[in-house]
Structures are given as C-alpha cells and as structure tokens.
Amino acid sequence: MKILLIEDERELSDAMLDFLKTQGHICEIAEDFITASDKIHLYIYDIIIVDINLPGGTGLDIVSEIKKTKQETGIIIISARNSVEQKIEGLELGADDYLAKPFHLAELNARIKSLNRRVHFKGENDLIINKLKIIPAEHRVFVEGEEMELTKKEFNLLLFFVSNKNKVLTKAAISEHLWGDYMDIADSHDFIYTHIKNLRKKLAQLGCKNYLQTIYSVGYKFSPPEI
C-alpha cells in the first residue's frame, strides 16, 4: 500500500514509518500543512493518516482538501484530542476512521488494512478478477489454483493496477507509487518497463494474456478481458 503520514511529531512519524515499512507498505511523510497539501494534489495514495494539529494549518482542512480531489483514498485521523465533537467533525468532513493518541502501531496497521479493503476492494479479503485470485494480506496471487511467483515490486505493481482497473496509469504515476519519496533511484523508466514486462510474462504463462495493455506514449492499463 502507498501511505502518506501527515504528522509533525518526528518521534511518532519515524516510529510509524519504520513499522509500516516492515509491513510491506510504501510510506511518505509530510510534517506541515503546506507539504501535505502539495503531496495530496500531486500524488495518489491508498491511505492517508493525518494529525489534526499541524504547523501552518489543521488536519481537518487537509481532510477537506483530500475529498475535493475526489481520489479513492482512505483517511485516518490521529490526534491527542479525543473529544466526541472532533471525531464527529472529522468523520463528517469525510474521514473514514479516527484513532486517539497514544495508540499501538499494530492497531494502526490493522485499521489500515481494514480501511483499504473497504475503500478499494468492497470489504473483501480476497480479490477475484476473472482467473486471478489475490490475497493482499498474504501477498499471494493464484491463477485457477496455481500460485504465481512474484517479487515484492511485482506484487505491489499488480495490486496498484487492480486498484485502478480500466484506468490508464502513466509511467510517472507507477514510478512514484512503487518508490515514493525514493523514486529518484528509478530515474529511468526502463525500471518500469522491466517490471511490466516480467509481470505481463508471468500472467501470460498462467493463462492471463492481454490483462496488461500498453497505451502508446501514455502508460499502461489493467483491463482483463470479459469472460
């Protein structure tokens, strides 16, 4: 999952970053209102975690901005304040969940997974798309019962495509989603081409041809043929 952490408390943001990375997530951090606002308008995230109190603004305004982008993004508010009024305000603005500080990182991760299923996969634990069966929690993919061997990047790429089924994804969007703030290491789109080529080959070998389409000079689209 691609996650944006909007939190100005460095110790907490570093702890969340380190833990969520161990869970296989790609994470970015914004420590103030302006940086957060820039990121949500430039990039696509599966989940955004936002603190209410931020330098330069409020997390509630960030929630409003996220909703204006009309992205299918799950939003979790975190705050030291635990008043009923703030919870209601945040949820009415469009947040999906509210977690009071202090919290256990394992609970945060569980809520992230649950929210991702609700927002992107209609609450299902397993994703069934034609011949494909994807189990996100286990990072496993099956084609008619036969498991597909994928690298971590290939799995994240497939899940990104599935989450954006029938949408054209640019190479820049794919690169940013796979590497986040470290996308400079993928300064050549040859990285993207290699991952796409390998994923497409593995799909085809198990009978899933033409699931990944190249949109000339633009990017790629995951569009499984109708059965």
GROMACS .gro file of C-alpha atoms in nm:
model
  227
    1MET     CA    1   0.000   0.000   0.000
    2LYS     CA    2   0.105   0.359  -0.063
    3ILE     CA    3   0.058   0.559   0.258
    4LEU     CA    4   0.106   0.928   0.339
    5LEU     CA    5   0.181   1.010   0.704
    6ILE     CA    6   0.093   1.370   0.790
    7GLU     CA    7   0.243   1.417   1.135
    8ASP     CA    8   0.474   1.686   1.278
    9GLU     CA    9   0.588   1.489   1.583
   10ARG     CA   10   0.914   1.347   1.449
   11GLU     CA   11   0.948   1.063   1.701
   12LEU     CA   12   0.599   0.933   1.624
   13SER     CA   13   0.626   0.976   1.247
   14ASP     CA   14   0.961   0.791   1.243
   15ALA     CA   15   0.814   0.510   1.454
   16MET     CA   16   0.513   0.478   1.221
   17LEU     CA   17   0.736   0.495   0.914
   18ASP     CA   18   0.972   0.224   1.035
   19PHE     CA   19   0.692  -0.008   1.149
   20LEU     CA   20   0.475   0.029   0.839
   21LYS     CA   21   0.774  -0.033   0.614
   22THR     CA   22   0.831  -0.365   0.791
   23GLN     CA   23   0.470  -0.449   0.699
   24GLY     CA   24   0.548  -0.401   0.330
   25HIS     CA   25   0.394  -0.056   0.287
   26ILE     CA   26   0.547   0.232   0.090
   27CYS     CA   27   0.533   0.543   0.307
   28GLU     CA   28   0.592   0.914   0.271
   29ILE     CA   29   0.593   1.183   0.542
   30ALA     CA   30   0.463   1.541   0.545
   31GLU     CA   31   0.546   1.737   0.860
   32ASP     CA   32   0.343   2.052   0.794
   33PHE     CA   33   0.026   2.173   0.627
   34ILE     CA   34   0.188   2.312   0.310
   35THR     CA   35   0.390   1.996   0.236
   36ALA     CA   36   0.083   1.780   0.299
   37SER     CA   37  -0.133   1.995   0.072
   38ASP     CA   38   0.126   1.976  -0.208
   39LYS     CA   39   0.155   1.598  -0.184
   40ILE     CA   40  -0.218   1.521  -0.188
   41HIS     CA   41  -0.260   1.727  -0.503
   42LEU     CA   42   0.041   1.580  -0.680
   43TYR     CA   43   0.029   1.211  -0.592
   44ILE     CA   44  -0.210   0.921  -0.539
   45TYR     CA   45  -0.222   0.738  -0.205
   46ASP     CA   46  -0.415   0.432  -0.089
   47ILE     CA   47  -0.433   0.559   0.269
   48ILE     CA   48  -0.362   0.898   0.427
   49ILE     CA   49  -0.303   0.928   0.802
   50VAL     CA   50  -0.340   1.285   0.924
   51ASP     CA   51  -0.284   1.453   1.260
   52ILE     CA   52  -0.526   1.733   1.348
   53ASN     CA   53  -0.266   1.979   1.480
   54LEU     CA   54  -0.013   2.077   1.213
   55PRO     CA   55   0.229   2.366   1.166
   56GLY     CA   56   0.067   2.611   0.926
   57GLY     CA   57  -0.285   2.469   0.937
   58THR     CA   58  -0.516   2.197   1.059
   59GLY     CA   59  -0.556   1.836   0.965
   60LEU     CA   60  -0.931   1.887   0.930
   61ASP     CA   61  -0.865   2.129   0.642
   62ILE     CA   62  -0.640   1.865   0.487
   63VAL     CA   63  -0.928   1.617   0.504
   64SER     CA   64  -1.148   1.868   0.319
   65GLU     CA   65  -0.881   1.914   0.052
   66ILE     CA   66  -0.843   1.538   0.006
   67LYS     CA   67  -1.216   1.500  -0.052
   68LYS     CA   68  -1.208   1.780  -0.312
   69THR     CA   69  -0.952   1.583  -0.517
   70LYS     CA   70  -1.214   1.305  -0.546
   71GLN     CA   71  -0.945   1.039  -0.505
   72GLU     CA   72  -1.047   0.699  -0.374
   73THR     CA   73  -0.827   0.739  -0.069
   74GLY     CA   74  -0.888   0.609   0.283
   75ILE     CA   75  -0.840   0.872   0.555
   76ILE     CA   76  -0.750   0.805   0.918
   77ILE     CA   77  -0.733   1.098   1.162
   78ILE     CA   78  -0.495   1.066   1.456
   79SER     CA   79  -0.497   1.313   1.742
   80ALA     CA   80  -0.411   1.353   2.110
   81ARG     CA   81  -0.753   1.507   2.148
   82ASN     CA   82  -1.026   1.252   2.197
   83SER     CA   83  -1.341   1.462   2.212
   84VAL     CA   84  -1.666   1.339   2.061
   85GLU     CA   85  -1.707   1.673   1.882
   86GLN     CA   86  -1.376   1.639   1.697
   87LYS     CA   87  -1.449   1.282   1.597
   88ILE     CA   88  -1.785   1.385   1.455
   89GLU     CA   89  -1.637   1.684   1.273
   90GLY     CA   90  -1.362   1.476   1.117
   91LEU     CA   91  -1.597   1.199   1.009
   92GLU     CA   92  -1.849   1.445   0.868
   93LEU     CA   93  -1.574   1.608   0.662
   94GLY     CA   94  -1.505   1.270   0.503
   95ALA     CA   95  -1.253   1.088   0.722
   96ASP     CA   96  -1.308   0.713   0.746
   97ASP     CA   97  -1.159   0.644   1.089
   98TYR     CA   98  -1.032   0.823   1.400
   99LEU     CA   99  -0.755   0.696   1.626
  100ALA     CA  100  -0.668   0.869   1.955
  101LYS     CA  101  -0.307   0.900   2.068
  102PRO     CA  102  -0.135   0.712   2.213
  103PHE     CA  103  -0.206   0.400   2.008
  104HIS     CA  104  -0.037   0.070   1.933
  105LEU     CA  105   0.124   0.052   1.590
  106ALA     CA  106  -0.023  -0.295   1.539
  107GLU     CA  107  -0.371  -0.149   1.584
  108LEU     CA  108  -0.294   0.127   1.334
  109ASN     CA  109  -0.180  -0.133   1.081
  110ALA     CA  110  -0.495  -0.341   1.138
  111ARG     CA  111  -0.712  -0.035   1.077
  112ILE     CA  112  -0.514   0.050   0.763
  113LYS     CA  113  -0.573  -0.298   0.622
  114SER     CA  114  -0.942  -0.293   0.710
  115LEU     CA  115  -0.991   0.052   0.560
  116ASN     CA  116  -0.804  -0.042   0.243
  117ARG     CA  117  -1.036  -0.339   0.194
  118ARG     CA  118  -1.343  -0.117   0.238
  119VAL     CA  119  -1.223   0.164   0.013
  120HIS     CA  120  -1.059  -0.030  -0.270
  121PHE     CA  121  -1.192  -0.385  -0.256
  122LYS     CA  122  -1.551  -0.359  -0.129
  123GLY     CA  123  -1.458  -0.510   0.206
  124GLU     CA  124  -1.338  -0.840   0.060
  125ASN     CA  125  -1.031  -1.019   0.199
  126ASP     CA  126  -0.966  -1.198  -0.132
  127LEU     CA  127  -0.991  -1.032  -0.473
  128ILE     CA  128  -1.131  -1.237  -0.760
  129ILE     CA  129  -1.081  -1.096  -1.109
  130ASN     CA  130  -1.151  -1.344  -1.386
  131LYS     CA  131  -0.888  -1.616  -1.340
  132LEU     CA  132  -0.695  -1.418  -1.078
  133LYS     CA  133  -0.729  -1.458  -0.702
  134ILE     CA  134  -0.530  -1.208  -0.497
  135ILE     CA  135  -0.483  -1.229  -0.121
  136PRO     CA  136  -0.341  -0.886  -0.024
  137ALA     CA  137  -0.281  -0.971   0.343
  138GLU     CA  138  -0.055  -1.260   0.243
  139HIS     CA  139   0.098  -1.104  -0.071
  140ARG     CA  140  -0.009  -1.408  -0.272
  141VAL     CA  141  -0.163  -1.442  -0.618
  142PHE     CA  142  -0.325  -1.750  -0.773
  143VAL     CA  143  -0.444  -1.825  -1.125
  144GLU     CA  144  -0.704  -2.102  -1.122
  145GLY     CA  145  -0.545  -2.250  -0.811
  146GLU     CA  146  -0.183  -2.225  -0.927
  147GLU     CA  147   0.027  -1.976  -0.732
  148MET     CA  148   0.211  -1.706  -0.924
  149GLU     CA  149   0.562  -1.632  -0.801
  150LEU     CA  150   0.601  -1.254  -0.781
  151THR     CA  151   0.865  -1.024  -0.640
  152LYS     CA  152   0.756  -0.763  -0.386
  153LYS     CA  153   0.764  -0.489  -0.652
  154GLU     CA  154   0.568  -0.704  -0.899
  155PHE     CA  155   0.302  -0.776  -0.637
  156ASN     CA  156   0.272  -0.407  -0.545
  157LEU     CA  157   0.251  -0.320  -0.913
  158LEU     CA  158  -0.025  -0.574  -0.975
  159LEU     CA  159  -0.221  -0.452  -0.674
  160PHE     CA  160  -0.184  -0.091  -0.795
  161PHE     CA  161  -0.323  -0.191  -1.134
  162VAL     CA  162  -0.609  -0.388  -0.979
  163SER     CA  163  -0.698  -0.091  -0.756
  164ASN     CA  164  -0.718   0.121  -1.071
  165LYS     CA  165  -0.882  -0.130  -1.302
  166ASN     CA  166  -0.955   0.009  -1.650
  167LYS     CA  167  -0.771   0.335  -1.570
  168VAL     CA  168  -0.467   0.447  -1.766
  169LEU     CA  169  -0.166   0.484  -1.535
  170THR     CA  170   0.130   0.690  -1.651
  171LYS     CA  171   0.485   0.571  -1.605
  172ALA     CA  172   0.544   0.862  -1.368
  173ALA     CA  173   0.245   0.761  -1.153
  174ILE     CA  174   0.363   0.400  -1.144
  175SER     CA  175   0.719   0.502  -1.055
  176GLU     CA  176   0.602   0.730  -0.774
  177HIS     CA  177   0.370   0.461  -0.637
  178LEU     CA  178   0.641   0.194  -0.632
  179TRP     CA  179   0.923   0.408  -0.491
  180GLY     CA  180   0.752   0.706  -0.326
  181ASP     CA  181   0.998   0.965  -0.199
  182TYR     CA  182   1.279   0.738  -0.322
  183MET     CA  183   1.167   0.749  -0.684
  184ASP     CA  184   1.498   0.917  -0.778
  185ILE     CA  185   1.652   0.570  -0.776
  186ALA     CA  186   1.419   0.493  -1.067
  187ASP     CA  187   1.527   0.790  -1.278
  188SER     CA  188   1.489   0.579  -1.590
  189HIS     CA  189   1.155   0.440  -1.700
  190ASP     CA  190   1.346   0.129  -1.801
  191PHE     CA  191   1.281   0.016  -1.441
  192ILE     CA  192   0.908   0.039  -1.504
  193TYR     CA  193   0.932  -0.134  -1.840
  194THR     CA  194   1.124  -0.424  -1.684
  195HIS     CA  195   0.866  -0.475  -1.405
  196ILE     CA  196   0.577  -0.451  -1.652
  197LYS     CA  197   0.745  -0.696  -1.889
  198ASN     CA  198   0.809  -0.950  -1.613
  199LEU     CA  199   0.459  -0.918  -1.468
  200ARG     CA  200   0.297  -0.949  -1.809
  201LYS     CA  201   0.508  -1.258  -1.886
  202LYS     CA  202   0.413  -1.430  -1.560
  203LEU     CA  203   0.044  -1.355  -1.615
  204ALA     CA  204   0.059  -1.490  -1.971
  205GLN     CA  205   0.240  -1.808  -1.863
  206LEU     CA  206  -0.055  -1.894  -1.639
  207GLY     CA  207  -0.319  -1.812  -1.900
  208CYS     CA  208  -0.386  -1.444  -1.828
  209LYS     CA  209  -0.292  -1.290  -2.161
  210ASN     CA  210  -0.379  -0.932  -2.251
  211TYR     CA  211  -0.456  -0.830  -1.892
  212LEU     CA  212  -0.198  -0.551  -1.912
  213GLN     CA  213  -0.231  -0.318  -2.207
  214THR     CA  214   0.020  -0.063  -2.329
  215ILE     CA  215  -0.131   0.276  -2.405
  216TYR     CA  216   0.115   0.421  -2.654
  217SER     CA  217   0.310   0.726  -2.533
  218VAL     CA  218   0.096   0.745  -2.216
  219GLY     CA  219   0.135   0.441  -1.991
  220TYR     CA  220  -0.044   0.117  -1.909
  221LYS     CA  221  -0.390  -0.010  -1.824
  222PHE     CA  222  -0.508  -0.321  -1.640
  223SER     CA  223  -0.816  -0.433  -1.830
  224PRO     CA  224  -0.892  -0.808  -1.809
  225PRO     CA  225  -1.097  -0.944  -2.097
  226GLU     CA  226  -1.459  -1.020  -2.018
  227ILE     CA  227  -1.532  -1.387  -1.953
   0.00000   0.00000   0.00000
